[in-house]
């Protein structure tokens, strides 16, 4: 499996920890949207997979990597793209990175 497209947009929604939202394509045939880019207390960033609130009131990932290698692959690609676009004007954010 290979990440073949990553698109990130900055988000300013009143939550200072949420920095952006990502779209990822795998092998040019499967897409995952609404991956949040979150800033930890120490200033580092991580990619939080899409989630929904369950009947128990807790949030549960809708989809997620099942091993650390795949999680790192997603996180690295998304954070790299966020760092590339974070200082660009909003109109220039729409460029996508394809491998």
C-alpha positions as a Python dict, from the first residue, in 0.01 Angstrom:
ca = {
    (1, 'X'): (0, 0, 0),
    (2, 'X'): (126, 346, -91),
    (3, 'X'): (-3, 694, -20),
    (4, 'X'): (-43, 844, -366),
    (5, 'X'): (-203, 1180, -283),
    (6, 'X'): (-210, 1408, 19),
    (7, 'X'): (-408, 1731, 34),
    (8, 'X'): (-411, 1953, 343),
    (9, 'X'): (-592, 2272, 427),
    (10, 'X'): (-537, 2495, 726),
    (11, 'X'): (-832, 2526, 963),
    (12, 'X'): (-920, 2810, 1196),
    (13, 'X'): (-1234, 2703, 1376),
    (14, 'X'): (-1187, 2849, 1722),
    (15, 'X'): (-1002, 2543, 1850),
    (16, 'X'): (-637, 2651, 1879),
    (17, 'X'): (-515, 2290, 1886),
    (18, 'X'): (-673, 2197, 1551),
    (19, 'X'): (-439, 2315, 1278),
    (20, 'X'): (-579, 2155, 963),
    (21, 'X'): (-768, 1885, 781),
    (22, 'X'): (-625, 1627, 541),
    (23, 'X'): (-739, 1411, 251),
    (24, 'X'): (-532, 1103, 164),
    (25, 'X'): (-553, 863, -130),
    (26, 'X'): (-412, 513, -116),
    (27, 'X'): (-291, 344, -436),
    (28, 'X'): (-495, 593, -642),
    (29, 'X'): (-809, 397, -553),
    (30, 'X'): (-915, 460, -191),
    (31, 'X'): (-969, 796, -20),
    (32, 'X'): (-986, 899, 344),
    (33, 'X'): (-1120, 1245, 429),
    (34, 'X'): (-1152, 1451, 746),
    (35, 'X'): (-820, 1353, 902),
    (36, 'X'): (-757, 1623, 1162),
    (37, 'X'): (-415, 1774, 1226),
    (38, 'X'): (-386, 1836, 1599),
    (39, 'X'): (-119, 2016, 1800),
    (40, 'X'): (-10, 1846, 2123),
    (41, 'X'): (75, 2040, 2440),
    (42, 'X'): (446, 2014, 2353),
    (43, 'X'): (388, 2178, 2012),
    (44, 'X'): (431, 1863, 1804),
    (45, 'X'): (164, 1768, 1550),
    (46, 'X'): (-19, 1443, 1484),
    (47, 'X'): (-284, 1318, 1244),
    (48, 'X'): (-609, 1213, 1411),
    (49, 'X'): (-819, 976, 1205),
    (50, 'X'): (-1188, 1049, 1133),
    (51, 'X'): (-1415, 961, 1425),
    (52, 'X'): (-1779, 959, 1529),
    (53, 'X'): (-1944, 994, 1866),
    (54, 'X'): (-2081, 660, 1980),
    (55, 'X'): (-2384, 580, 2192),
    (56, 'X'): (-2150, 566, 2491),
    (57, 'X'): (-2066, 936, 2443),
    (58, 'X'): (-1706, 857, 2347),
    (59, 'X'): (-1547, 924, 2009),
    (60, 'X'): (-1438, 619, 1807),
    (61, 'X'): (-1220, 618, 1494),
    (62, 'X'): (-1418, 542, 1177),
    (63, 'X'): (-1102, 403, 1018),
    (64, 'X'): (-746, 376, 1139),
    (65, 'X'): (-408, 213, 1075),
    (66, 'X'): (-376, -122, 1251),
    (67, 'X'): (1, -111, 1306),
    (68, 'X'): (264, 144, 1401),
    (69, 'X'): (440, 135, 1063),
    (70, 'X'): (123, 234, 877),
    (71, 'X'): (31, 495, 1140),
    (72, 'X'): (377, 652, 1100),
    (73, 'X'): (341, 648, 719),
    (74, 'X'): (12, 844, 742),
    (75, 'X'): (135, 1081, 1010),
    (76, 'X'): (462, 1159, 833),
    (77, 'X'): (298, 1225, 494),
    (78, 'X'): (23, 1446, 640),
    (79, 'X'): (249, 1649, 870),
    (80, 'X'): (505, 1695, 591),
    (81, 'X'): (234, 1837, 364),
    (82, 'X'): (95, 2057, 643),
    (83, 'X'): (441, 2199, 707),
    (84, 'X'): (478, 2268, 334),
    (85, 'X'): (153, 2467, 308),
    (86, 'X'): (115, 2622, 655),
    (87, 'X'): (276, 2953, 563),
    (88, 'X'): (121, 2981, 215),
    (89, 'X'): (-165, 3223, 151),
    (90, 'X'): (-503, 3047, 168),
    (91, 'X'): (-556, 3064, -210),
    (92, 'X'): (-233, 2867, -265),
    (93, 'X'): (-327, 2584, -28),
    (94, 'X'): (-521, 2389, -286),
    (95, 'X'): (-210, 2248, -449),
    (96, 'X'): (-189, 1875, -384),
    (97, 'X'): (114, 1660, -331),
    (98, 'X'): (116, 1343, -539),
    (99, 'X'): (380, 1074, -519),
}
